[in-house]
PDB file of C-alpha atoms in Angstrom:
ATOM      1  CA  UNK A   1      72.151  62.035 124.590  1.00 79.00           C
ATOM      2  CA  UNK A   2      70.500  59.711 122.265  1.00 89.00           C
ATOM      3  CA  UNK A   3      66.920  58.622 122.770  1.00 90.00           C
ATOM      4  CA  UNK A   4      65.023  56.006 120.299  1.00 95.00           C
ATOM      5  CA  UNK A   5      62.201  56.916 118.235  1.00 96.00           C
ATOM      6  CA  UNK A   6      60.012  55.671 115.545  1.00 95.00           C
ATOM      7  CA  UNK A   7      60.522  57.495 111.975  1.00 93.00           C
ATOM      8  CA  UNK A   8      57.126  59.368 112.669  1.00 94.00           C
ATOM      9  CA  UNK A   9      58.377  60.646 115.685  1.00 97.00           C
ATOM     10  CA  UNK A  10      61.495  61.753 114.292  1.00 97.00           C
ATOM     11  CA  UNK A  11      59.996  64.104 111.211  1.00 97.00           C
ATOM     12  CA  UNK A  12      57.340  65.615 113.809  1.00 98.00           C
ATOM     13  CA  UNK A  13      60.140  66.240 116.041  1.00 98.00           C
ATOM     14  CA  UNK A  14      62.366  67.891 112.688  1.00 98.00           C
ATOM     15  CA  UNK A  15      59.804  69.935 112.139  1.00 98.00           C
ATOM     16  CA  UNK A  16      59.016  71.700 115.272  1.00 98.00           C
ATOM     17  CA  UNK A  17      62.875  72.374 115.967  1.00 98.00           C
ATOM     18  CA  UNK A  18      62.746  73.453 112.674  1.00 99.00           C
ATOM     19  CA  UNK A  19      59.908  75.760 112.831  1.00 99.00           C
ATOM     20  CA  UNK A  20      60.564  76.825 116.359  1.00 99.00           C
ATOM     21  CA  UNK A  21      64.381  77.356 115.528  1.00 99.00           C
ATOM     22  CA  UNK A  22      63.546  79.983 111.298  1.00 99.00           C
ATOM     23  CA  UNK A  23      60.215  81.383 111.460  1.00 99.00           C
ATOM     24  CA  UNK A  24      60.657  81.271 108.023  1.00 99.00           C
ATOM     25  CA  UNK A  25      59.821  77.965 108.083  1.00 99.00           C
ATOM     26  CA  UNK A  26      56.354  76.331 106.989  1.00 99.00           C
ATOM     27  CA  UNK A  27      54.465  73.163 106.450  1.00 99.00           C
ATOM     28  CA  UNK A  28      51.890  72.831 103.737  1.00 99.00           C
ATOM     29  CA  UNK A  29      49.896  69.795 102.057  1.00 98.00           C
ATOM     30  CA  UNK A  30      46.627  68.324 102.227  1.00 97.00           C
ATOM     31  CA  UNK A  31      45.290  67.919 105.977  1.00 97.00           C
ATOM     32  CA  UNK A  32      48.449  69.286 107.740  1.00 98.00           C
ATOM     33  CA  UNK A  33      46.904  71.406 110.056  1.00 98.00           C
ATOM     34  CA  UNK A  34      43.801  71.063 112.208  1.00 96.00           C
ATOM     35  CA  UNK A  35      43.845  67.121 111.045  1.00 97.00           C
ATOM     36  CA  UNK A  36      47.545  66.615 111.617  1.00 98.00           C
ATOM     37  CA  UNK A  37      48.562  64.932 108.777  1.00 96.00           C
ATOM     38  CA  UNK A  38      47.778  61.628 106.810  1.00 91.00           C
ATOM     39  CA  UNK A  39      49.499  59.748 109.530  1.00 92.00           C
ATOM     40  CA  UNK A  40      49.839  62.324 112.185  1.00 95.00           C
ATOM     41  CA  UNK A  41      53.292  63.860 110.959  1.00 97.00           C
ATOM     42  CA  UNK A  42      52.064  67.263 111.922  1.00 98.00           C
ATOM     43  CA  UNK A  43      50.293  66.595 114.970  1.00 98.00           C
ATOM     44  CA  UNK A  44      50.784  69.371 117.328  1.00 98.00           C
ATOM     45  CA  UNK A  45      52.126  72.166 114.891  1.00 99.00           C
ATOM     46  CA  UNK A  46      48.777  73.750 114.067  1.00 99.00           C
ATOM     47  CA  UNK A  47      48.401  74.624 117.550  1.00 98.00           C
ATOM     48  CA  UNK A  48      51.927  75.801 118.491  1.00 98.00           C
ATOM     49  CA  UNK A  49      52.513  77.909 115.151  1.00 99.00           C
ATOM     50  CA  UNK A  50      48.629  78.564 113.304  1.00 98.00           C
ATOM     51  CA  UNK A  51      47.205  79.103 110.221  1.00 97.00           C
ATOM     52  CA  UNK A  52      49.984  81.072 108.578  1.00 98.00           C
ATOM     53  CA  UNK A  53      52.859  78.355 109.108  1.00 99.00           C
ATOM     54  CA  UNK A  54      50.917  74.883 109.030  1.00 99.00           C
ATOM     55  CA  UNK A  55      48.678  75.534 106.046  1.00 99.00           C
ATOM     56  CA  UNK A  56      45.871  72.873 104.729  1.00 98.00           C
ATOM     57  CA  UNK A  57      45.634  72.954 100.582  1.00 98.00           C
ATOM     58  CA  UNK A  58      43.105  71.283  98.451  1.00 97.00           C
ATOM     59  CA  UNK A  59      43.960  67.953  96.650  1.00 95.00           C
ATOM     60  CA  UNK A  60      46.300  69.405  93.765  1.00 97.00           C
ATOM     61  CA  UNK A  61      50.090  68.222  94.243  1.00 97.00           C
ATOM     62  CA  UNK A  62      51.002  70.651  91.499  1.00 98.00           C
ATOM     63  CA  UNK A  63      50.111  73.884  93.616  1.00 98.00           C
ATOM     64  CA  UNK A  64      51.506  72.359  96.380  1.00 99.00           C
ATOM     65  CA  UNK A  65      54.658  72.383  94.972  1.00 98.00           C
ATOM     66  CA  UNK A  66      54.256  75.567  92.946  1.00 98.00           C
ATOM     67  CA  UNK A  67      52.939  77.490  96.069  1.00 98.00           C
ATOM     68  CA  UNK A  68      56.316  75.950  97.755  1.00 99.00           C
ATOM     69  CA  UNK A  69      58.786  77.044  95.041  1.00 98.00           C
ATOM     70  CA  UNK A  70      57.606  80.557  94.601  1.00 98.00           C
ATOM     71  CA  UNK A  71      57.716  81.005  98.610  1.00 99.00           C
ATOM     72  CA  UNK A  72      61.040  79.622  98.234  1.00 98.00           C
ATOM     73  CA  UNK A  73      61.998  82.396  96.092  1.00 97.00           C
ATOM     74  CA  UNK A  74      60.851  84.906  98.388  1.00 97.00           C
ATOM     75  CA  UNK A  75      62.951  84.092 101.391  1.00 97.00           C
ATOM     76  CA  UNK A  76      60.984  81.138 102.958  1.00 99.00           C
ATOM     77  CA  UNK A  77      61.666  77.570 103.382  1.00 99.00           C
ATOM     78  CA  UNK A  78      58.380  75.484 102.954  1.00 99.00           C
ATOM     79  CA  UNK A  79      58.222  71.668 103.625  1.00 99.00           C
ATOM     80  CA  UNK A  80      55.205  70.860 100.628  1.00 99.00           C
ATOM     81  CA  UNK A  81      53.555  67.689 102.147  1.00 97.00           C
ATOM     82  CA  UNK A  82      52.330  64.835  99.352  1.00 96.00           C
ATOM     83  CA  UNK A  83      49.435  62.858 100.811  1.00 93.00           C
ATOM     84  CA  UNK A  84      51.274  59.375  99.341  1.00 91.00           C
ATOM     85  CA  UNK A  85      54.172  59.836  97.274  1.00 92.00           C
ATOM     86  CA  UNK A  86      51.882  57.994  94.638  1.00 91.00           C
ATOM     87  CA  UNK A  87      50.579  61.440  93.836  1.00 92.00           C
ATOM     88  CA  UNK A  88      53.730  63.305  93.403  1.00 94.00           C
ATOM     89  CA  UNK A  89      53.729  62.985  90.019  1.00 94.00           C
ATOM     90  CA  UNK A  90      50.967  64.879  89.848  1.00 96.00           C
ATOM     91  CA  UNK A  91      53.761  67.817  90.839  1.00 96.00           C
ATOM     92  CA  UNK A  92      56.304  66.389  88.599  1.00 96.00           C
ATOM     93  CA  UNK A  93      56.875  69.233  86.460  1.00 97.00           C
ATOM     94  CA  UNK A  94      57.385  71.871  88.989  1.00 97.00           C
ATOM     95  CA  UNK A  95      59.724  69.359  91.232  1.00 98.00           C
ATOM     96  CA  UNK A  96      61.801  68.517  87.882  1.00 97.00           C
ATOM     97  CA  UNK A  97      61.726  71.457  85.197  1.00 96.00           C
ATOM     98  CA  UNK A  98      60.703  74.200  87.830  1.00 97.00           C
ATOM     99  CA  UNK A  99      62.176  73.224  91.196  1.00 97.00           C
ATOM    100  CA  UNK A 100      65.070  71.527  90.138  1.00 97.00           C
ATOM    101  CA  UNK A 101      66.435  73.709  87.464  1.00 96.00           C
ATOM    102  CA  UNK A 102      65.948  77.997  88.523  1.00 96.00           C
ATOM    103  CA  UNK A 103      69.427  77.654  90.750  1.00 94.00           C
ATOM    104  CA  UNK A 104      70.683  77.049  87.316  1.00 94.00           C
ATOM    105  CA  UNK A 105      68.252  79.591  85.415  1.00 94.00           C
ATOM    106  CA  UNK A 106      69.360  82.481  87.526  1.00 95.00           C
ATOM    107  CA  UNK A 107      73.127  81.242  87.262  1.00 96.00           C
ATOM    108  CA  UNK A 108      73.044  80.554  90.953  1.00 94.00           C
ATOM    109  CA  UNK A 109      71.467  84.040  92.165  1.00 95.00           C
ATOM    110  CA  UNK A 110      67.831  82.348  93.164  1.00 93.00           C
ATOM    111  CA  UNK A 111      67.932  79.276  95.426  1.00 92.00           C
ATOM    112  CA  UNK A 112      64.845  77.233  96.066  1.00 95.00           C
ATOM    113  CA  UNK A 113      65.117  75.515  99.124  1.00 96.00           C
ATOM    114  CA  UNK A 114      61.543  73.304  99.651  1.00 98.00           C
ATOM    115  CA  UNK A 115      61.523  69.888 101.360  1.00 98.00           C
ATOM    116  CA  UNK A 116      59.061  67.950  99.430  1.00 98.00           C
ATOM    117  CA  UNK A 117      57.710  64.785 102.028  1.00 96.00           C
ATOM    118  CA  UNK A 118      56.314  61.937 100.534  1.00 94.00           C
ATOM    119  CA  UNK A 119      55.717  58.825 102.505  1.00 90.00           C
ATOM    120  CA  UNK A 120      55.574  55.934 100.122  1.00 87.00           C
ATOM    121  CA  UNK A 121      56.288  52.229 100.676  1.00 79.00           C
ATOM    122  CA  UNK A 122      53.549  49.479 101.709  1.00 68.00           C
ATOM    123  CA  UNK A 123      51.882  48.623 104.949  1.00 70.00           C
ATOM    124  CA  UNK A 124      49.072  50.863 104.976  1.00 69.00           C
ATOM    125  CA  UNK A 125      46.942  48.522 103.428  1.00 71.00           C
ATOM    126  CA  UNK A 126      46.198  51.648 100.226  1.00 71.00           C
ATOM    127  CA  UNK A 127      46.730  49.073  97.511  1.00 74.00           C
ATOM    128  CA  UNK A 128      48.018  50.155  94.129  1.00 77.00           C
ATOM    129  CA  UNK A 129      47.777  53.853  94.839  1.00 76.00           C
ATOM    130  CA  UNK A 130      48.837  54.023  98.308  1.00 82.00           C
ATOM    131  CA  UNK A 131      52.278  52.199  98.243  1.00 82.00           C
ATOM    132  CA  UNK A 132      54.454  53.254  95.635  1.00 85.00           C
ATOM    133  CA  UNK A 133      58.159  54.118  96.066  1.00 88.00           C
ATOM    134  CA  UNK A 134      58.668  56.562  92.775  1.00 90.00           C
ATOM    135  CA  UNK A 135      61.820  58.235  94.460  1.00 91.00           C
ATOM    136  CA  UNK A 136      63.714  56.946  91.501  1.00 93.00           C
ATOM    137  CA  UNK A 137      62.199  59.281  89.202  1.00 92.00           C
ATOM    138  CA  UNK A 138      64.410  62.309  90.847  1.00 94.00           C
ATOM    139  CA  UNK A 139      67.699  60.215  91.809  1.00 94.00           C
ATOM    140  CA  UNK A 140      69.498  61.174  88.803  1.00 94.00           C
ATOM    141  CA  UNK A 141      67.828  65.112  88.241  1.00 94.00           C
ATOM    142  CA  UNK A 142      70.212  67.655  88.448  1.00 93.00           C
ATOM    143  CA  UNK A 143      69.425  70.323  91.218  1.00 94.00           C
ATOM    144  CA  UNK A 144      67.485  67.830  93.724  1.00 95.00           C
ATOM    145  CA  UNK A 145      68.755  65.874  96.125  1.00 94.00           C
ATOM    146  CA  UNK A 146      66.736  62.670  97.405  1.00 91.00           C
TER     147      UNK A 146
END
């Protein structure tokens, strides 16, 4: 059956099949939980899974991302939330040198598998630092896919 939704809709609803399908599963970025997100992609999830799988950070993109790769490592699959995508390359290095490259490091016996979600684009009225689209940066990186 196929039902129409908006793109907001559509990542909520990914992530609480997600989460409600591998409890290994978490969410974690800046105002994710109680809040529900910069624009309400979380809404809901703090209440149906707590403090342990929807966890608020401070404002640092880099421990975001580091927090993200080293739960990777241990066996869970965390979905690192940027604010803006502006900001991500504020986690640059551990996306592209970290992130991107310890499949290869450990000749394929580590896997790091994070979903890093960065809304970017216009129409939020953020001005310079609200509506960049830096997804280039990563097309071409070995070891991530965009």
């Amino acid at each position: 059956m196929t039902k129409e939704l908006s793109y907001l809709d559509a990542i909520r609803e990914a992530l609480l099949e997600e989460m409600q399908r591998d409890p290994k599963v978490f969410v974690l970025g800046e105002d994710v939980g109680v809040y529900g997100g910069a624009f309400g992609a979380t809404q809901g999830l703090y209440e149906a899974f707590g403090e342990m799988r929807v966890v608020d950070t401070p404002i640092s993109e880099s421990a975001i991302v580091g927090i993200s790769i080293g739960a990777a490592l241990r066996g869970y699959r965390p979905v690192a939330e940027m604010q803006f995508a502006d900001f991500i390359s504020c986690g640059f290095d551990q996306i592209v040198n970290q992130a991107a490259t310890l499949r290869y490091r450990y000749g394929g016996r580590a896997s790091v598998p994070i979903v890093v979600r960065a809304p970017s684009g216009g129409n939020v009225g953020g001005g310079l630092y609200h509506s960049q689209n830096p997804e280039a940066w990563f097309v071409h990186r070995a070891g991530l896919k965009v």
